[in-house]
Amino acid sequence: MNEEAKINMGKIAALKTMRNKVLELSQIFEELGEPILTDLALLPTIHEAYKRVYARRGCPQDAMLVRNRKKFIMVVLYLYSPKALAGDRMRMGLRKIISELFGLTTSTPISDNSASLIIEYNAYADFRRDVDLILNEVFEALPDESFVFD
């Protein structure tokens, strides 16, 4: 090097600014990702609310499999683990309880069904309508003190 070496203070300042932005975004992510429900013991009640939506339509029990199960999973993730809908990890224990509610011996279908939920919600009006119906049924079924609203 022919020139004198100097510390690039512009680079340091940019790094500091970026670090502060990352911390701020991380804090916002955590705040937005706070669950609406925390008590996993409410999941059977939520499952019953889900089943009522389809019972009112006269749907047979087997009609509630796969595609309709995805709707239930979407509601549960929104309530208990919204960050999972954004690609983060699902809350510990949630996958197992959902599997049990559907009589599954493994939680793999729950993971598999979770991958495309946001795409389906945004792309398909009937999927979105049903998810919103289930969510409203859940809100009606649970006591107000169950929810963790700011």
mmCIF file of C-alpha atoms in Angstrom:
data_model
loop_
_atom_site.group_PDB
_atom_site.id
_atom_site.type_symbol
_atom_site.label_atom_id
_atom_site.label_comp_id
_atom_site.label_asym_id
_atom_site.label_seq_id
_atom_site.Cartn_x
_atom_site.Cartn_y
_atom_site.Cartn_z
ATOM 1 C CA MET A 1 0.000 0.000 0.000
ATOM 2 C CA ASN A 2 1.386 3.351 -0.988
ATOM 3 C CA GLU A 3 -1.160 5.390 0.933
ATOM 4 C CA GLU A 4 -1.377 5.616 4.692
ATOM 5 C CA ALA A 5 -3.863 3.184 6.159
ATOM 6 C CA LYS A 6 -6.829 4.872 7.840
ATOM 7 C CA ILE A 7 -9.822 3.566 9.690
ATOM 8 C CA ASN A 8 -12.934 3.986 7.578
ATOM 9 C CA MET A 9 -15.212 5.795 10.026
ATOM 10 C CA GLY A 10 -18.021 5.878 7.445
ATOM 11 C CA LYS A 11 -18.050 2.089 7.447
ATOM 12 C CA ILE A 12 -18.138 1.995 11.263
ATOM 13 C CA ALA A 13 -20.974 4.552 11.358
ATOM 14 C CA ALA A 14 -22.949 2.542 8.775
ATOM 15 C CA LEU A 15 -22.456 -0.653 10.786
ATOM 16 C CA LYS A 16 -23.639 1.092 13.944
ATOM 17 C CA THR A 17 -26.729 2.432 12.162
ATOM 18 C CA MET A 18 -27.517 -1.003 10.736
ATOM 19 C CA ARG A 19 -27.045 -2.640 14.137
ATOM 20 C CA ASN A 20 -29.524 -0.217 15.693
ATOM 21 C CA LYS A 21 -32.044 -0.880 12.898
ATOM 22 C CA VAL A 22 -31.680 -4.649 13.313
ATOM 23 C CA LEU A 23 -32.288 -4.330 17.061
ATOM 24 C CA GLU A 24 -35.317 -2.119 16.443
ATOM 25 C CA LEU A 25 -36.749 -4.545 13.859
ATOM 26 C CA SER A 26 -36.113 -7.475 16.177
ATOM 27 C CA GLN A 27 -38.061 -5.722 18.925
ATOM 28 C CA ILE A 28 -40.947 -4.992 16.549
ATOM 29 C CA PHE A 29 -40.924 -8.638 15.390
ATOM 30 C CA GLU A 30 -41.185 -9.817 18.997
ATOM 31 C CA GLU A 31 -44.033 -7.399 19.752
ATOM 32 C CA LEU A 32 -46.001 -8.368 16.634
ATOM 33 C CA GLY A 33 -45.367 -12.030 17.357
ATOM 34 C CA GLU A 34 -46.849 -12.002 20.854
ATOM 35 C CA PRO A 35 -49.562 -14.648 21.114
ATOM 36 C CA ILE A 36 -53.201 -13.765 21.669
ATOM 37 C CA LEU A 37 -53.681 -16.935 23.733
ATOM 38 C CA THR A 38 -51.159 -18.631 25.998
ATOM 39 C CA ASP A 39 -53.162 -21.339 27.788
ATOM 40 C CA LEU A 40 -52.791 -24.554 25.770
ATOM 41 C CA ALA A 41 -55.576 -26.110 27.848
ATOM 42 C CA LEU A 42 -58.016 -24.053 25.748
ATOM 43 C CA LEU A 43 -57.168 -25.994 22.579
ATOM 44 C CA PRO A 44 -59.942 -28.606 23.026
ATOM 45 C CA THR A 45 -62.473 -25.774 23.348
ATOM 46 C CA ILE A 46 -61.054 -24.182 20.188
ATOM 47 C CA HIS A 47 -61.303 -27.543 18.425
ATOM 48 C CA GLU A 48 -64.963 -27.838 19.442
ATOM 49 C CA ALA A 49 -65.624 -24.334 18.073
ATOM 50 C CA TYR A 50 -63.959 -25.400 14.813
ATOM 51 C CA LYS A 51 -66.160 -28.501 14.600
ATOM 52 C CA ARG A 52 -69.309 -26.434 15.256
ATOM 53 C CA VAL A 53 -68.625 -24.308 12.166
ATOM 54 C CA TYR A 54 -68.714 -27.401 9.969
ATOM 55 C CA ALA A 55 -71.548 -29.097 11.862
ATOM 56 C CA ARG A 56 -73.782 -26.080 11.139
ATOM 57 C CA ARG A 57 -73.106 -26.673 7.448
ATOM 58 C CA GLY A 58 -74.028 -30.335 7.769
ATOM 59 C CA CYS A 59 -70.512 -31.458 6.811
ATOM 60 C CA PRO A 60 -69.693 -35.055 7.718
ATOM 61 C CA GLN A 61 -66.762 -35.595 10.109
ATOM 62 C CA ASP A 62 -64.464 -36.919 7.368
ATOM 63 C CA ALA A 63 -64.992 -33.696 5.421
ATOM 64 C CA MET A 64 -62.983 -31.967 8.145
ATOM 65 C CA LEU A 65 -59.750 -33.654 7.169
ATOM 66 C CA VAL A 66 -56.703 -32.194 5.405
ATOM 67 C CA ARG A 67 -57.981 -28.957 3.814
ATOM 68 C CA ASN A 68 -60.263 -28.094 6.715
ATOM 69 C CA ARG A 69 -57.605 -29.195 9.199
ATOM 70 C CA LYS A 70 -55.365 -26.547 7.634
ATOM 71 C CA LYS A 71 -57.963 -23.927 8.540
ATOM 72 C CA PHE A 72 -57.913 -25.036 12.159
ATOM 73 C CA ILE A 73 -54.099 -24.970 12.183
ATOM 74 C CA MET A 74 -54.133 -21.454 10.712
ATOM 75 C CA VAL A 75 -56.413 -20.229 13.506
ATOM 76 C CA VAL A 76 -54.377 -21.953 16.218
ATOM 77 C CA LEU A 77 -51.076 -20.587 14.921
ATOM 78 C CA TYR A 78 -52.537 -17.102 14.661
ATOM 79 C CA LEU A 79 -53.717 -17.311 18.264
ATOM 80 C CA TYR A 80 -50.785 -19.138 19.884
ATOM 81 C CA SER A 81 -47.771 -18.736 17.627
ATOM 82 C CA PRO A 82 -48.186 -15.956 15.049
ATOM 83 C CA LYS A 83 -44.448 -15.901 14.357
ATOM 84 C CA ALA A 84 -44.778 -19.435 12.981
ATOM 85 C CA LEU A 85 -46.981 -18.028 10.225
ATOM 86 C CA ALA A 86 -44.065 -15.748 9.333
ATOM 87 C CA GLY A 87 -41.623 -18.640 9.082
ATOM 88 C CA ASP A 88 -40.430 -18.844 12.687
ATOM 89 C CA ARG A 89 -40.639 -21.935 14.872
ATOM 90 C CA MET A 90 -43.966 -23.148 16.204
ATOM 91 C CA ARG A 91 -44.506 -22.839 19.944
ATOM 92 C CA MET A 92 -43.223 -25.870 21.859
ATOM 93 C CA GLY A 93 -45.914 -28.488 22.458
ATOM 94 C CA LEU A 94 -48.459 -26.990 20.065
ATOM 95 C CA ARG A 95 -47.812 -29.445 17.217
ATOM 96 C CA LYS A 96 -48.283 -32.428 19.534
ATOM 97 C CA ILE A 97 -51.596 -31.190 20.967
ATOM 98 C CA ILE A 98 -53.006 -30.400 17.511
ATOM 99 C CA SER A 99 -52.019 -33.893 16.364
ATOM 100 C CA GLU A 100 -53.792 -35.432 19.337
ATOM 101 C CA LEU A 101 -56.962 -33.416 18.685
ATOM 102 C CA PHE A 102 -57.109 -34.899 15.194
ATOM 103 C CA GLY A 103 -56.243 -38.405 16.366
ATOM 104 C CA LEU A 104 -52.924 -38.433 14.544
ATOM 105 C CA THR A 105 -50.091 -40.635 15.767
ATOM 106 C CA THR A 106 -47.428 -38.278 14.419
ATOM 107 C CA SER A 107 -47.146 -34.506 14.193
ATOM 108 C CA THR A 108 -45.657 -34.578 10.682
ATOM 109 C CA PRO A 109 -48.996 -33.730 8.983
ATOM 110 C CA ILE A 110 -49.279 -30.655 11.186
ATOM 111 C CA SER A 111 -45.874 -29.429 10.042
ATOM 112 C CA ASP A 112 -46.662 -30.305 6.421
ATOM 113 C CA ASN A 113 -50.029 -28.508 6.569
ATOM 114 C CA SER A 114 -48.479 -25.373 8.084
ATOM 115 C CA ALA A 115 -46.109 -24.587 5.228
ATOM 116 C CA SER A 116 -48.563 -22.968 2.809
ATOM 117 C CA LEU A 117 -51.167 -21.455 5.126
ATOM 118 C CA ILE A 118 -50.464 -17.788 4.402
ATOM 119 C CA ILE A 119 -50.459 -18.437 0.655
ATOM 120 C CA GLU A 120 -53.804 -20.247 0.862
ATOM 121 C CA TYR A 121 -55.309 -17.572 3.098
ATOM 122 C CA ASN A 122 -54.294 -14.841 0.657
ATOM 123 C CA ALA A 123 -55.106 -16.751 -2.525
ATOM 124 C CA TYR A 124 -58.401 -18.512 -1.791
ATOM 125 C CA ALA A 125 -61.482 -16.591 -0.695
ATOM 126 C CA ASP A 126 -63.262 -19.718 0.582
ATOM 127 C CA PHE A 127 -60.252 -20.670 2.704
ATOM 128 C CA ARG A 128 -60.039 -17.125 4.113
ATOM 129 C CA ARG A 129 -63.798 -17.038 4.785
ATOM 130 C CA ASP A 130 -63.714 -20.338 6.674
ATOM 131 C CA VAL A 131 -60.641 -19.358 8.710
ATOM 132 C CA ASP A 132 -62.328 -16.104 9.689
ATOM 133 C CA LEU A 133 -65.558 -17.949 10.594
ATOM 134 C CA ILE A 134 -63.617 -20.355 12.798
ATOM 135 C CA LEU A 135 -61.715 -17.485 14.422
ATOM 136 C CA ASN A 136 -64.967 -15.667 15.197
ATOM 137 C CA GLU A 137 -66.487 -18.863 16.604
ATOM 138 C CA VAL A 138 -63.417 -19.215 18.852
ATOM 139 C CA PHE A 139 -63.711 -15.629 20.059
ATOM 140 C CA GLU A 140 -67.363 -16.292 20.927
ATOM 141 C CA ALA A 141 -66.558 -19.580 22.693
ATOM 142 C CA LEU A 142 -63.771 -18.379 24.964
ATOM 143 C CA PRO A 143 -64.129 -16.038 27.926
ATOM 144 C CA ASP A 144 -62.662 -12.566 27.409
ATOM 145 C CA GLU A 145 -60.063 -13.091 30.133
ATOM 146 C CA SER A 146 -58.483 -15.863 28.029
ATOM 147 C CA PHE A 147 -57.116 -13.364 25.529
ATOM 148 C CA VAL A 148 -53.878 -11.403 25.913
ATOM 149 C CA PHE A 149 -54.684 -8.137 24.105
ATOM 150 C CA ASP A 150 -52.666 -4.963 24.567
#
